[in-house]
Amino acid sequence: MPSAQQLKAFLRHWLHVVDEHSIHSPYFFDFYRLIIKGTNPLNPEIEKLRAQLLTNPLELAVEDFGAGSAHLKGAKRKLSDIAKTSLSEPGYSNLYLRIIQFINATRIVELGTSLGVNTLYLAQDKKSKVITFEGSPVLANVALTNFEFFNQKNIQLIEGNIDYTLSDFLQDPAKINFALIDANHRYAATMKYFGMLVMRLDEESILVVDDIHWSEEMEKAWSELKANELVYGSIDLFRCGILFFEPGLNRQHYVLSL
């Protein structure tokens, strides 16, 4: 059940949502029409996996490096409960795929693998490389099993505390086209991950932050991220926020619905 803070945040979001008639930027108009409101079929095999995970009663001992779950307490958790609280909704997984296709992203970073369902969507283009980070060894093993089942060769999973593993990975100066922050839903960690990732992004890159209204901490992080001097545009979809780095966008910010 949503917290009082989340309900208030949703009401604020609903009051500020606009549609295409309020979008005057040609870039954002096309992005809204083609990407946010675009339609591409869900992957039936990945959705079959999602359905299986949502009903799997297996108990796992999970080490959580992030802000934890508002719904799940204790180290031992059912796989089905983890799936219910951690998996992106199908519509958002598909949205991320459309964004990747829109910008022809070939180097993709995901912070927070969880069970790997979202990762499988990010890796649909076989020409791309997805590097995904997971702090929990147990969840990483579940995700790796899922990647092997799908014979997905373009996914690299880096296991361990992201505070350390991401820093090591970013010693490689190669540019990142698309990044998704969906781990450790705390203000300090989110700001830290952004500061690290942004040094490997370019003007055409897009960065997505998940759960931007999950807590007051995350709302503070989102407010500061969209005001960052390197960010020239943003879209608030309530569940996630999308950041753009193209100077020609002239710092335009929109509250929209998926």
Short mmCIF file of C-alpha atoms in Angstrom, two decimals:
data_model
loop_
_atom_site.label_atom_id
_atom_site.label_comp_id
_atom_site.label_asym_id
_atom_site.label_seq_id
_atom_site.Cartn_x
_atom_site.Cartn_y
_atom_site.Cartn_z
CA MET A 1 0.00 0.00 0.00
CA PRO A 2 1.41 3.45 -0.92
CA SER A 3 2.62 5.66 1.92
CA ALA A 4 1.02 9.01 2.72
CA GLN A 5 4.04 10.71 1.15
CA GLN A 6 3.64 8.72 -2.07
CA LEU A 7 -0.08 9.53 -2.26
CA LYS A 8 0.66 13.25 -1.84
CA ALA A 9 3.36 13.02 -4.48
CA PHE A 10 0.97 11.33 -6.90
CA LEU A 11 -1.63 14.05 -6.36
CA ARG A 12 0.95 16.77 -7.02
CA HIS A 13 2.08 14.93 -10.14
CA TRP A 14 -1.49 14.50 -11.40
CA LEU A 15 -2.19 18.22 -10.92
CA HIS A 16 0.83 19.19 -13.04
CA VAL A 17 0.60 16.61 -15.84
CA VAL A 18 0.36 18.09 -19.35
CA ASP A 19 -0.26 16.53 -22.76
CA GLU A 20 1.14 17.16 -26.24
CA HIS A 21 -0.76 20.44 -26.58
CA SER A 22 1.49 21.99 -23.93
CA ILE A 23 4.75 20.73 -25.43
CA HIS A 24 6.20 23.40 -27.71
CA SER A 25 9.62 21.86 -28.25
CA PRO A 26 9.69 19.78 -31.48
CA TYR A 27 12.13 17.34 -29.87
CA PHE A 28 10.01 16.74 -26.78
CA PHE A 29 6.81 16.67 -28.84
CA ASP A 30 8.23 13.84 -30.96
CA PHE A 31 9.67 12.10 -27.90
CA TYR A 32 6.27 12.22 -26.20
CA ARG A 33 4.33 11.04 -29.24
CA LEU A 34 6.74 8.38 -30.50
CA ILE A 35 8.45 7.14 -27.35
CA ILE A 36 6.34 7.82 -24.28
CA LYS A 37 3.04 7.17 -26.04
CA GLY A 38 4.58 4.80 -28.56
CA THR A 39 3.44 1.22 -28.87
CA ASN A 40 5.58 -1.84 -29.34
CA PRO A 41 4.51 -5.31 -28.28
CA LEU A 42 5.70 -6.73 -25.00
CA ASN A 43 8.13 -9.62 -25.34
CA PRO A 44 5.96 -12.70 -24.63
CA GLU A 45 8.85 -14.86 -23.41
CA ILE A 46 10.11 -12.24 -20.96
CA GLU A 47 6.56 -11.64 -19.75
CA LYS A 48 6.17 -15.38 -19.22
CA LEU A 49 9.25 -15.25 -17.01
CA ARG A 50 7.82 -12.28 -15.12
CA ALA A 51 4.60 -14.20 -14.46
CA GLN A 52 6.58 -17.21 -13.18
CA LEU A 53 8.62 -15.04 -10.81
CA LEU A 54 5.49 -13.38 -9.47
CA THR A 55 4.15 -16.76 -8.32
CA ASN A 56 7.39 -18.46 -7.24
CA PRO A 57 7.24 -19.34 -3.49
CA LEU A 58 10.99 -20.02 -3.15
CA GLU A 59 12.49 -18.31 -0.09
CA LEU A 60 15.79 -16.45 -0.45
CA ALA A 61 18.14 -14.87 2.08
CA VAL A 62 18.66 -11.43 0.56
CA GLU A 63 21.36 -8.93 1.50
CA ASP A 64 20.04 -5.42 0.76
CA PHE A 65 22.58 -2.62 0.24
CA GLY A 66 19.97 0.02 -0.52
CA ALA A 67 17.12 1.75 1.28
CA GLY A 68 15.36 -1.58 1.66
CA SER A 69 11.74 -2.35 0.96
CA ALA A 70 8.83 -0.58 2.55
CA HIS A 71 6.89 -3.84 2.25
CA LEU A 72 9.38 -6.64 2.91
CA LYS A 73 11.05 -7.06 6.27
CA GLY A 74 13.67 -9.55 7.33
CA ALA A 75 16.45 -11.24 5.41
CA LYS A 76 14.39 -14.21 4.16
CA ARG A 77 11.95 -13.25 1.43
CA LYS A 78 9.81 -15.14 -1.04
CA LEU A 79 10.89 -14.77 -4.64
CA SER A 80 7.32 -13.83 -5.55
CA ASP A 81 7.32 -11.00 -3.00
CA ILE A 82 10.67 -9.70 -4.27
CA ALA A 83 9.25 -9.74 -7.80
CA LYS A 84 6.12 -7.86 -6.76
CA THR A 85 8.07 -5.04 -5.13
CA SER A 86 11.20 -4.79 -7.29
CA LEU A 87 10.29 -5.50 -10.91
CA SER A 88 9.57 -2.57 -13.21
CA GLU A 89 6.06 -2.60 -14.62
CA PRO A 90 5.93 -4.08 -18.16
CA GLY A 91 5.04 -0.70 -19.65
CA TYR A 92 8.18 0.89 -18.23
CA SER A 93 10.44 -1.96 -19.33
CA ASN A 94 9.05 -1.46 -22.83
CA LEU A 95 9.51 2.32 -22.54
CA TYR A 96 13.20 1.87 -21.76
CA LEU A 97 13.53 -0.35 -24.81
CA ARG A 98 11.90 2.33 -27.00
CA ILE A 99 14.31 4.96 -25.63
CA ILE A 100 17.27 2.72 -26.39
CA GLN A 101 16.03 2.17 -29.93
CA PHE A 102 15.30 5.90 -30.36
CA ILE A 103 18.88 6.95 -29.56
CA ASN A 104 20.48 3.80 -31.04
CA ALA A 105 22.15 3.06 -27.70
CA THR A 106 24.86 0.41 -27.90
CA ARG A 107 26.44 0.81 -24.44
CA ILE A 108 23.87 0.55 -21.65
CA VAL A 109 24.34 0.63 -17.88
CA GLU A 110 21.75 -0.54 -15.34
CA LEU A 111 22.25 -0.03 -11.61
CA GLY A 112 20.08 -2.59 -9.83
CA THR A 113 19.66 -5.87 -11.73
CA SER A 114 17.23 -7.43 -9.24
CA LEU A 115 15.86 -10.55 -10.98
CA GLY A 116 16.98 -9.52 -14.46
CA VAL A 117 13.60 -9.04 -16.15
CA ASN A 118 14.18 -5.39 -16.95
CA THR A 119 17.74 -6.19 -18.03
CA LEU A 120 16.42 -8.62 -20.63
CA TYR A 121 14.36 -5.81 -22.15
CA LEU A 122 17.37 -3.47 -22.19
CA ALA A 123 19.38 -6.14 -24.04
CA GLN A 124 16.89 -6.81 -26.87
CA ASP A 125 19.16 -5.30 -29.52
CA LYS A 126 21.89 -7.90 -29.99
CA LYS A 127 24.31 -5.19 -31.17
CA SER A 128 24.16 -3.50 -27.78
CA LYS A 129 26.09 -4.32 -24.61
CA VAL A 130 24.30 -4.10 -21.25
CA ILE A 131 26.38 -3.82 -18.11
CA THR A 132 24.17 -4.38 -15.07
CA PHE A 133 25.12 -4.05 -11.40
CA GLU A 134 23.62 -5.96 -8.46
CA GLY A 135 24.66 -5.79 -4.82
CA SER A 136 22.91 -8.94 -3.61
CA PRO A 137 24.71 -12.19 -4.54
CA VAL A 138 21.46 -14.15 -4.22
CA LEU A 139 19.56 -11.88 -6.62
CA ALA A 140 22.54 -11.80 -8.96
CA ASN A 141 22.46 -15.61 -9.16
CA VAL A 142 18.74 -15.59 -9.99
CA ALA A 143 19.35 -12.99 -12.71
CA LEU A 144 22.27 -14.94 -14.18
CA THR A 145 20.09 -18.04 -14.37
CA ASN A 146 17.49 -16.05 -16.28
CA PHE A 147 20.10 -14.64 -18.67
CA GLU A 148 21.42 -18.12 -19.34
CA PHE A 149 17.92 -19.46 -19.99
CA PHE A 150 17.43 -16.73 -22.63
CA ASN A 151 20.93 -17.37 -23.99
CA GLN A 152 21.56 -13.65 -23.68
CA LYS A 153 25.21 -13.06 -24.61
CA ASN A 154 25.24 -9.26 -24.57
CA ILE A 155 24.72 -8.85 -20.81
CA GLN A 156 27.55 -8.46 -18.30
CA LEU A 157 26.51 -8.67 -14.66
CA ILE A 158 28.84 -7.06 -12.11
CA GLU A 159 28.13 -8.32 -8.60
CA GLY A 160 28.99 -6.49 -5.38
CA ASN A 161 28.41 -3.23 -3.58
CA ILE A 162 27.73 -0.70 -6.34
CA ASP A 163 29.48 2.05 -4.37
CA TYR A 164 32.72 0.24 -5.23
CA THR A 165 32.02 -1.77 -8.36
CA LEU A 166 30.71 1.20 -10.34
CA SER A 167 33.80 3.26 -9.58
CA ASP A 168 36.03 0.45 -10.83
CA PHE A 169 33.96 -0.02 -13.98
CA LEU A 170 34.03 3.68 -14.85
CA GLN A 171 37.82 3.64 -15.09
CA ASP A 172 37.01 2.63 -18.67
CA PRO A 173 36.53 5.95 -20.51
CA ALA A 174 34.08 4.54 -23.07
CA LYS A 175 30.89 6.58 -23.39
CA ILE A 176 27.56 5.35 -22.04
CA ASN A 177 24.52 5.94 -24.26
CA PHE A 178 21.77 4.98 -21.82
CA ALA A 179 21.84 4.56 -18.05
CA LEU A 180 19.18 3.47 -15.58
CA ILE A 181 19.57 4.15 -11.85
CA ASP A 182 17.36 1.68 -9.97
CA ALA A 183 19.42 0.85 -6.90
CA ASN A 184 19.87 2.11 -3.35
CA HIS A 185 16.93 4.51 -3.26
CA ARG A 186 18.56 7.06 -1.02
CA TYR A 187 19.40 10.69 -1.71
CA ALA A 188 23.16 10.43 -1.15
CA ALA A 189 23.59 7.26 -3.21
CA THR A 190 21.45 8.54 -6.10
CA MET A 191 23.41 11.81 -6.27
CA LYS A 192 26.69 9.90 -6.04
CA TYR A 193 25.76 7.51 -8.85
CA PHE A 194 24.63 10.40 -11.06
CA GLY A 195 27.88 12.26 -10.44
CA MET A 196 29.87 9.19 -11.43
CA LEU A 197 27.83 8.25 -14.48
CA VAL A 198 27.48 11.74 -15.94
CA MET A 199 31.23 11.87 -16.59
CA ARG A 200 30.76 9.04 -19.10
CA LEU A 201 27.67 10.44 -20.84
CA ASP A 202 27.58 12.70 -23.89
CA GLU A 203 25.04 15.15 -25.31
CA GLU A 204 22.99 12.38 -26.94
CA SER A 205 22.91 10.15 -23.86
CA ILE A 206 19.79 9.67 -21.75
CA LEU A 207 19.72 8.79 -18.04
CA VAL A 208 16.65 7.43 -16.26
CA VAL A 209 16.16 7.53 -12.49
CA ASP A 210 13.60 5.08 -11.12
CA ASP A 211 11.26 5.72 -8.16
CA ILE A 212 11.79 9.49 -8.08
CA HIS A 213 8.73 9.93 -5.81
CA TRP A 214 9.35 6.84 -3.65
CA SER A 215 10.38 8.95 -0.64
CA GLU A 216 11.12 12.52 0.35
CA GLU A 217 14.82 11.69 -0.12
CA MET A 218 14.24 10.60 -3.71
CA GLU A 219 12.07 13.63 -4.45
CA LYS A 220 14.89 15.85 -3.18
CA ALA A 221 17.36 13.99 -5.39
CA TRP A 222 15.12 14.37 -8.44
CA SER A 223 14.63 18.09 -7.80
CA GLU A 224 18.38 18.64 -7.67
CA LEU A 225 19.17 16.37 -10.62
CA LYS A 226 16.87 18.15 -13.05
CA ALA A 227 18.40 21.47 -11.93
CA ASN A 228 21.96 20.22 -12.47
CA GLU A 229 24.03 22.42 -14.77
CA LEU A 230 24.71 19.48 -17.09
CA VAL A 231 21.00 18.64 -17.51
CA TYR A 232 19.18 20.50 -20.30
CA GLY A 233 15.81 18.78 -20.13
CA SER A 234 13.77 16.40 -18.03
CA ILE A 235 10.54 14.41 -18.05
CA ASP A 236 8.77 13.36 -14.87
CA LEU A 237 6.62 10.25 -15.43
CA PHE A 238 6.03 9.79 -11.69
CA ARG A 239 7.44 6.25 -11.59
CA CYS A 240 10.66 7.46 -13.18
CA GLY A 241 12.41 10.60 -14.33
CA ILE A 242 14.23 11.00 -17.65
CA LEU A 243 17.23 13.35 -17.97
CA PHE A 244 18.58 14.82 -21.21
CA PHE A 245 21.99 16.41 -21.83
CA GLU A 246 21.61 18.16 -25.20
CA PRO A 247 22.27 21.94 -24.74
CA GLY A 248 19.88 22.77 -27.58
CA LEU A 249 16.95 21.66 -25.43
CA ASN A 250 17.26 24.91 -23.45
CA ARG A 251 16.44 23.46 -20.03
CA GLN A 252 12.87 22.40 -20.65
CA HIS A 253 11.14 20.27 -18.03
CA TYR A 254 7.83 18.43 -18.39
CA VAL A 255 5.49 16.43 -16.16
CA LEU A 256 3.86 13.78 -18.34
CA SER A 257 2.06 10.45 -18.04
CA LEU A 258 2.96 7.13 -19.64
#
